[in-house]
mmCIF file of C-alpha atoms in Angstrom:
data_model
loop_
_atom_site.group_PDB
_atom_site.id
_atom_site.type_symbol
_atom_site.label_atom_id
_atom_site.label_comp_id
_atom_site.label_asym_id
_atom_site.label_seq_id
_atom_site.Cartn_x
_atom_site.Cartn_y
_atom_site.Cartn_z
ATOM 1 C CA MET A 902 68.618 83.293 116.039
ATOM 2 C CA GLN A 903 65.867 85.707 117.345
ATOM 3 C CA LEU A 904 66.875 89.364 116.588
ATOM 4 C CA GLY A 905 65.704 91.850 119.579
ATOM 5 C CA GLU A 906 65.896 95.712 119.458
ATOM 6 C CA LEU A 907 67.471 97.688 115.967
ATOM 7 C CA ILE A 908 70.309 99.428 117.305
ATOM 8 C CA GLY A 909 71.769 100.817 113.861
ATOM 9 C CA VAL A 910 71.046 101.761 110.498
ATOM 10 C CA GLY A 911 73.665 102.093 107.779
ATOM 11 C CA ASN A 912 74.229 101.758 104.068
ATOM 12 C CA THR A 913 74.557 98.032 103.676
ATOM 13 C CA ALA A 914 73.417 96.671 107.071
ATOM 14 C CA ASP A 915 70.802 97.496 109.879
ATOM 15 C CA VAL A 916 72.344 95.958 113.322
ATOM 16 C CA PHE A 917 70.079 94.510 115.907
ATOM 17 C CA ASP A 918 70.821 93.212 119.661
ATOM 18 C CA ILE A 919 70.817 89.764 120.061
ATOM 19 C CA GLY A 920 71.543 89.113 123.824
ATOM 20 C CA ASN A 921 74.487 88.124 125.290
ATOM 21 C CA HIS A 922 76.359 91.220 124.778
ATOM 22 C CA LYS A 923 76.041 90.306 120.895
ATOM 23 C CA ALA A 924 74.642 92.148 117.951
ATOM 24 C CA ALA A 925 73.690 90.967 114.595
ATOM 25 C CA LYS A 926 75.291 92.982 111.552
ATOM 26 C CA LEU A 927 71.915 91.680 109.187
ATOM 27 C CA PHE A 928 73.146 93.146 105.379
ATOM 28 C CA HIS A 929 70.520 94.378 102.895
ATOM 29 C CA LEU A 930 68.876 91.490 101.154
ATOM 30 C CA GLY A 931 70.928 91.649 97.655
ATOM 31 C CA TYR A 932 73.994 92.573 99.241
ATOM 32 C CA PRO A 933 76.663 90.314 98.143
ATOM 33 C CA GLU A 934 77.758 87.234 100.031
ATOM 34 C CA SER A 935 81.686 87.710 98.705
ATOM 35 C CA ALA A 936 81.584 91.053 100.540
ATOM 36 C CA MET A 937 80.132 90.044 103.774
ATOM 37 C CA LEU A 938 82.477 87.186 103.633
ATOM 38 C CA THR A 939 85.652 89.535 103.123
ATOM 39 C CA GLU A 940 84.183 91.630 105.694
ATOM 40 C CA LEU A 941 84.285 88.414 107.998
ATOM 41 C CA HIS A 942 87.701 87.599 106.966
ATOM 42 C CA ASN A 943 88.912 91.058 107.842
ATOM 43 C CA SER A 944 87.821 91.398 110.796
ATOM 44 C CA GLN A 945 89.024 88.361 112.566
ATOM 45 C CA LEU A 946 92.489 88.748 110.902
ATOM 46 C CA MET A 947 91.837 91.551 113.723
ATOM 47 C CA ASN A 948 90.391 90.005 116.206
ATOM 48 C CA HIS A 949 93.571 89.191 118.142
ATOM 49 C CA LEU A 950 95.580 92.586 117.109
ATOM 50 C CA ASP A 951 95.915 95.253 120.322
ATOM 51 C CA ILE A 952 93.382 97.480 118.893
ATOM 52 C CA PRO A 953 90.420 98.246 120.023
ATOM 53 C CA ILE A 954 87.257 96.538 118.179
ATOM 54 C CA ALA A 955 84.327 95.025 118.132
ATOM 55 C CA LYS A 956 84.998 91.238 118.044
ATOM 56 C CA SER A 957 83.794 89.182 115.225
ATOM 57 C CA TYR A 958 82.394 85.722 115.611
ATOM 58 C CA GLU A 959 80.545 83.510 112.364
ATOM 59 C CA ALA A 960 78.606 84.668 109.797
ATOM 60 C CA PHE A 961 74.548 83.340 109.364
ATOM 61 C CA VAL A 962 71.823 83.912 107.333
ATOM 62 C CA TYR A 963 68.401 85.122 108.573
ATOM 63 C CA GLU A 964 65.138 85.227 106.478
ATOM 64 C CA GLY A 965 67.290 85.266 103.256
ATOM 65 C CA ARG A 966 70.138 87.933 104.426
ATOM 66 C CA ASN A 967 73.420 87.663 105.253
ATOM 67 C CA GLY A 968 75.012 88.584 108.550
ATOM 68 C CA ILE A 969 78.084 88.624 111.132
ATOM 69 C CA ILE A 970 77.859 88.261 114.304
ATOM 70 C CA TYR A 971 79.577 90.928 116.679
ATOM 71 C CA ASP A 972 80.254 91.798 120.610
ATOM 72 C CA LYS A 973 77.730 94.746 120.725
ATOM 73 C CA ILE A 974 79.209 98.226 121.506
ATOM 74 C CA GLU A 975 76.647 100.035 123.241
ATOM 75 C CA GLY A 976 77.308 103.977 122.348
ATOM 76 C CA GLN A 977 77.064 106.876 119.616
ATOM 77 C CA SER A 978 79.823 107.428 116.682
ATOM 78 C CA LEU A 979 82.124 109.718 117.079
ATOM 79 C CA LEU A 980 80.613 111.707 114.375
ATOM 80 C CA GLU A 981 77.721 112.044 116.830
ATOM 81 C CA VAL A 982 79.728 113.559 119.356
ATOM 82 C CA LEU A 983 81.500 115.972 117.716
ATOM 83 C CA PHE A 984 78.690 117.344 116.345
ATOM 84 C CA GLU A 985 76.629 117.440 120.003
ATOM 85 C CA THR A 986 80.175 119.277 121.308
ATOM 86 C CA TYR A 987 81.615 120.913 118.046
ATOM 87 C CA ASP A 988 84.876 120.133 120.505
ATOM 88 C CA ILE A 989 87.132 119.635 117.422
ATOM 89 C CA GLU A 990 90.385 119.779 118.925
ATOM 90 C CA LYS A 991 89.619 116.847 121.362
ATOM 91 C CA TYR A 992 87.553 114.201 118.808
ATOM 92 C CA THR A 993 90.245 114.893 115.939
ATOM 93 C CA LYS A 994 93.021 114.421 118.829
ATOM 94 C CA VAL A 995 90.696 111.450 119.547
ATOM 95 C CA LEU A 996 90.617 109.929 116.052
ATOM 96 C CA ALA A 997 94.538 110.250 115.153
ATOM 97 C CA ASN A 998 95.355 108.797 118.666
ATOM 98 C CA ILE A 999 93.023 105.604 117.640
ATOM 99 C CA HIS A 1000 94.753 105.706 113.919
ATOM 100 C CA LYS A 1001 98.229 105.962 115.093
ATOM 101 C CA ARG A 1002 97.209 102.441 117.250
ATOM 102 C CA ILE A 1003 95.820 100.838 113.660
ATOM 103 C CA VAL A 1004 98.635 101.645 111.336
ATOM 104 C CA SER A 1005 101.511 101.202 114.037
ATOM 105 C CA ALA A 1006 99.963 97.073 113.752
ATOM 106 C CA HIS A 1007 101.247 94.805 111.496
ATOM 107 C CA LEU A 1008 98.650 92.524 109.068
ATOM 108 C CA PRO A 1009 100.977 90.924 106.812
ATOM 109 C CA ASP A 1010 97.720 88.450 105.603
ATOM 110 C CA ALA A 1011 95.644 91.050 104.112
ATOM 111 C CA ILE A 1012 95.569 92.265 100.555
ATOM 112 C CA ASP A 1013 97.393 94.269 99.680
ATOM 113 C CA CYS A 1014 96.126 98.337 99.171
ATOM 114 C CA LYS A 1015 98.508 98.615 95.972
ATOM 115 C CA ALA A 1016 96.529 96.454 94.644
ATOM 116 C CA ILE A 1017 92.953 97.710 95.956
ATOM 117 C CA LEU A 1018 94.223 101.242 94.343
ATOM 118 C CA GLU A 1019 95.492 99.843 91.016
ATOM 119 C CA LYS A 1020 92.262 98.122 90.546
ATOM 120 C CA ASN A 1021 90.002 100.877 91.512
ATOM 121 C CA ILE A 1022 92.028 103.317 89.087
ATOM 122 C CA LYS A 1023 92.173 101.189 85.912
ATOM 123 C CA ASN A 1024 88.102 100.513 86.861
ATOM 124 C CA ALA A 1025 87.536 104.294 87.604
ATOM 125 C CA LYS A 1026 85.616 105.375 84.362
ATOM 126 C CA ASP A 1027 86.368 108.983 84.719
ATOM 127 C CA LEU A 1028 89.987 108.606 84.119
ATOM 128 C CA ASN A 1029 91.371 108.373 80.737
ATOM 129 C CA ILE A 1030 94.000 105.952 79.596
ATOM 130 C CA GLU A 1031 96.947 107.996 79.544
ATOM 131 C CA CYS A 1032 96.010 109.630 83.069
ATOM 132 C CA GLN A 1033 95.075 105.920 84.475
ATOM 133 C CA SER A 1034 98.539 105.628 83.322
ATOM 134 C CA LYS A 1035 100.563 108.205 84.825
ATOM 135 C CA LEU A 1036 98.465 107.070 87.989
ATOM 136 C CA LEU A 1037 99.496 104.009 88.084
ATOM 137 C CA GLU A 1038 103.046 105.065 87.099
ATOM 138 C CA ILE A 1039 103.133 107.161 90.592
ATOM 139 C CA LEU A 1040 101.710 104.093 92.461
ATOM 140 C CA ALA A 1041 104.257 101.755 91.310
ATOM 141 C CA ASP A 1042 107.174 103.766 92.836
ATOM 142 C CA LEU A 1043 105.449 104.370 96.442
ATOM 143 C CA PRO A 1044 106.883 102.492 99.262
ATOM 144 C CA ASP A 1045 105.293 98.918 99.807
ATOM 145 C CA GLY A 1046 104.638 97.842 103.575
ATOM 146 C CA ASP A 1047 102.720 95.564 105.424
ATOM 147 C CA ASN A 1048 101.271 98.046 108.206
ATOM 148 C CA LEU A 1049 97.470 97.636 109.012
ATOM 149 C CA CYS A 1050 95.526 99.683 107.055
ATOM 150 C CA HIS A 1051 91.767 100.673 108.181
ATOM 151 C CA GLY A 1052 90.752 101.833 104.740
ATOM 152 C CA ASP A 1053 87.739 103.723 105.874
ATOM 153 C CA PHE A 1054 88.982 105.320 108.759
ATOM 154 C CA HIS A 1055 86.778 108.288 109.967
ATOM 155 C CA PHE A 1056 84.471 109.848 112.566
ATOM 156 C CA GLY A 1057 81.596 107.890 111.544
ATOM 157 C CA ASN A 1058 83.568 104.579 112.055
ATOM 158 C CA LEU A 1059 84.796 105.021 115.681
ATOM 159 C CA LEU A 1060 82.123 104.102 118.093
ATOM 160 C CA VAL A 1061 82.330 106.158 121.529
ATOM 161 C CA GLY A 1062 80.918 103.671 124.140
ATOM 162 C CA ARG A 1063 81.088 103.458 128.131
ATOM 163 C CA GLN A 1064 84.883 101.748 128.260
ATOM 164 C CA GLY A 1065 85.813 103.593 125.475
ATOM 165 C CA THR A 1066 86.080 104.319 121.561
ATOM 166 C CA TYR A 1067 86.091 101.483 119.528
ATOM 167 C CA ILE A 1068 86.633 100.717 115.374
ATOM 168 C CA ILE A 1069 83.832 99.324 113.418
ATOM 169 C CA ASP A 1070 83.764 98.797 109.964
ATOM 170 C CA PHE A 1071 86.285 96.112 108.311
ATOM 171 C CA MET A 1072 85.181 95.901 103.833
ATOM 172 C CA ASN A 1073 87.975 97.887 103.371
ATOM 173 C CA VAL A 1074 91.213 96.349 105.746
ATOM 174 C CA CYS A 1075 94.003 96.428 104.063
ATOM 175 C CA LYS A 1076 98.177 95.868 104.373
ATOM 176 C CA GLY A 1077 100.909 98.644 103.234
ATOM 177 C CA ASN A 1078 102.298 101.422 103.849
ATOM 178 C CA LYS A 1079 100.599 103.631 106.736
ATOM 179 C CA ASN A 1080 100.308 106.327 104.421
ATOM 180 C CA TYR A 1081 98.154 105.163 101.991
ATOM 181 C CA ASP A 1082 95.569 104.775 105.405
ATOM 182 C CA ILE A 1083 96.486 108.588 106.689
ATOM 183 C CA ALA A 1084 95.788 109.800 102.726
ATOM 184 C CA ARG A 1085 92.923 107.877 102.599
ATOM 185 C CA THR A 1086 91.663 109.339 106.042
ATOM 186 C CA LEU A 1087 92.103 112.985 104.862
ATOM 187 C CA CYS A 1088 90.728 112.509 101.514
ATOM 188 C CA LEU A 1089 87.309 110.932 103.474
ATOM 189 C CA ILE A 1090 87.510 114.590 106.444
ATOM 190 C CA GLU A 1091 88.247 116.877 103.617
ATOM 191 C CA MET A 1092 87.124 116.251 100.725
ATOM 192 C CA THR A 1093 83.800 114.981 100.549
ATOM 193 C CA PRO A 1094 81.371 117.434 100.141
ATOM 194 C CA VAL A 1095 79.017 118.436 102.309
ATOM 195 C CA PRO A 1096 75.276 118.501 100.443
ATOM 196 C CA GLU A 1097 73.863 121.910 99.796
ATOM 197 C CA ASN A 1098 70.718 121.455 101.526
ATOM 198 C CA THR A 1099 72.276 120.478 105.315
ATOM 199 C CA PRO A 1100 71.991 122.842 107.895
ATOM 200 C CA ASN A 1101 75.068 125.493 108.696
ATOM 201 C CA GLN A 1102 76.496 124.147 105.389
ATOM 202 C CA GLN A 1103 79.386 126.608 105.642
ATOM 203 C CA GLU A 1104 80.374 125.928 109.328
ATOM 204 C CA ILE A 1105 80.349 122.514 108.810
ATOM 205 C CA VAL A 1106 82.838 123.234 105.880
ATOM 206 C CA LYS A 1107 85.025 125.044 108.045
ATOM 207 C CA MET A 1108 85.225 122.653 110.568
ATOM 208 C CA LYS A 1109 86.277 119.821 107.943
ATOM 209 C CA LYS A 1110 88.926 122.153 107.186
ATOM 210 C CA GLN A 1111 90.260 122.687 110.505
ATOM 211 C CA SER A 1112 89.705 119.051 111.476
ATOM 212 C CA ALA A 1113 91.711 118.000 108.672
ATOM 213 C CA ASP A 1114 94.562 120.548 109.855
ATOM 214 C CA ILE A 1115 94.580 119.210 113.441
ATOM 215 C CA TYR A 1116 94.533 115.647 112.237
ATOM 216 C CA LEU A 1117 97.620 115.890 109.792
ATOM 217 C CA ARG A 1118 99.622 117.755 113.347
ATOM 218 C CA GLU A 1119 98.608 115.062 115.140
ATOM 219 C CA MET A 1120 99.816 112.154 112.371
ATOM 220 C CA GLY A 1121 102.919 114.051 112.106
ATOM 221 C CA VAL A 1122 102.320 114.612 108.509
ATOM 222 C CA SER A 1123 101.778 117.427 106.007
ATOM 223 C CA ARG A 1124 100.234 117.693 102.941
ATOM 224 C CA ASP A 1125 102.606 117.999 100.573
ATOM 225 C CA PHE A 1126 104.297 114.672 102.031
ATOM 226 C CA LEU A 1127 101.097 113.007 101.269
ATOM 227 C CA THR A 1128 100.754 114.103 97.511
ATOM 228 C CA ASP A 1129 101.322 111.433 95.673
ATOM 229 C CA TRP A 1130 99.481 109.099 98.532
ATOM 230 C CA LEU A 1131 96.926 111.355 98.374
ATOM 231 C CA THR A 1132 96.348 111.563 94.214
ATOM 232 C CA VAL A 1133 96.172 108.005 93.868
ATOM 233 C CA THR A 1134 94.115 107.189 96.811
ATOM 234 C CA VAL A 1135 91.342 110.492 95.577
ATOM 235 C CA ALA A 1136 91.974 108.844 91.939
ATOM 236 C CA ALA A 1137 91.199 105.361 93.157
ATOM 237 C CA ARG A 1138 88.154 106.707 95.357
ATOM 238 C CA LEU A 1139 86.196 107.581 91.702
ATOM 239 C CA SER A 1140 85.550 103.970 90.645
ATOM 240 C CA GLU A 1141 83.591 104.182 94.407
ATOM 241 C CA LEU A 1142 81.258 106.989 93.247
ATOM 242 C CA SER A 1143 77.629 106.703 92.282
ATOM 243 C CA HIS A 1144 75.891 108.744 88.708
ATOM 244 C CA ASP A 1145 74.759 111.223 91.539
ATOM 245 C CA GLN A 1146 77.892 112.200 93.740
ATOM 246 C CA SER A 1147 78.571 114.420 91.020
ATOM 247 C CA THR A 1148 79.887 117.254 93.161
ATOM 248 C CA GLU A 1149 82.362 114.818 94.813
ATOM 249 C CA LYS A 1150 83.908 113.538 91.303
ATOM 250 C CA ASN A 1151 84.204 117.093 90.186
ATOM 251 C CA ASN A 1152 86.137 117.795 93.216
ATOM 252 C CA ILE A 1153 88.468 115.393 92.608
ATOM 253 C CA LEU A 1154 89.113 115.708 89.096
ATOM 254 C CA GLU A 1155 89.709 119.567 89.967
ATOM 255 C CA TYR A 1156 92.371 118.113 92.316
ATOM 256 C CA LEU A 1157 93.605 115.631 89.739
ATOM 257 C CA SER A 1158 93.794 118.822 87.022
ATOM 258 C CA LEU A 1159 96.013 120.606 89.753
ATOM 259 C CA GLN A 1160 98.295 117.928 89.901
ATOM 260 C CA GLY A 1161 99.194 118.107 86.050
ATOM 261 C CA LEU A 1162 97.021 114.428 85.592
#
């Protein structure tokens, strides 16, 4: 395989044009093969659903690096479009409308979101045993389901191309009650901090809050309605954060404290 132009750079992989309207997502050296295979499995579960995705094809190895071949989608992320236009209303509606399509689909063969949340809560070292126990009780009482949940749905994981807007990044795909995925997206929009050295930091913080409000309105749910899902979802996120993400960790722990945990 010949790699062409580098067309995307991410935290875990680079994306190259390989011709014939295909792209190669090439993971960084050392990225676990099991994680790559999970993404491939998840993406292929979604290939035949009526949602706009970049179709996946097969895994490959290039100079010791694992990769996946996808359809090539030319465009820019919805996050980039949002910051270029500052049209929060328009593009949050785009986000919500696509998310409605996602959570209306069913994916009974995927891993259950509650199993993922349980594992991550148990692995969250910032939570003591008593807090973990209370969170697991809340989780056990939440309803099950087999709706498609993206697991990492936010502005950065939508690509706006000539033929429409496409969903990317399938590492966290699972099934479950749709309110899990809505709570997860709310967490990613509203509760992730803006780095202190970011230009226009306060303006971006305000944008995030406005976008979260619009998103919830469009999804037809309230923060109060999502409280239990949001509580277990933000707690589980602690296991994903590295040592240098202390601001977000503190934000989550403060939120959990306000919930009596």
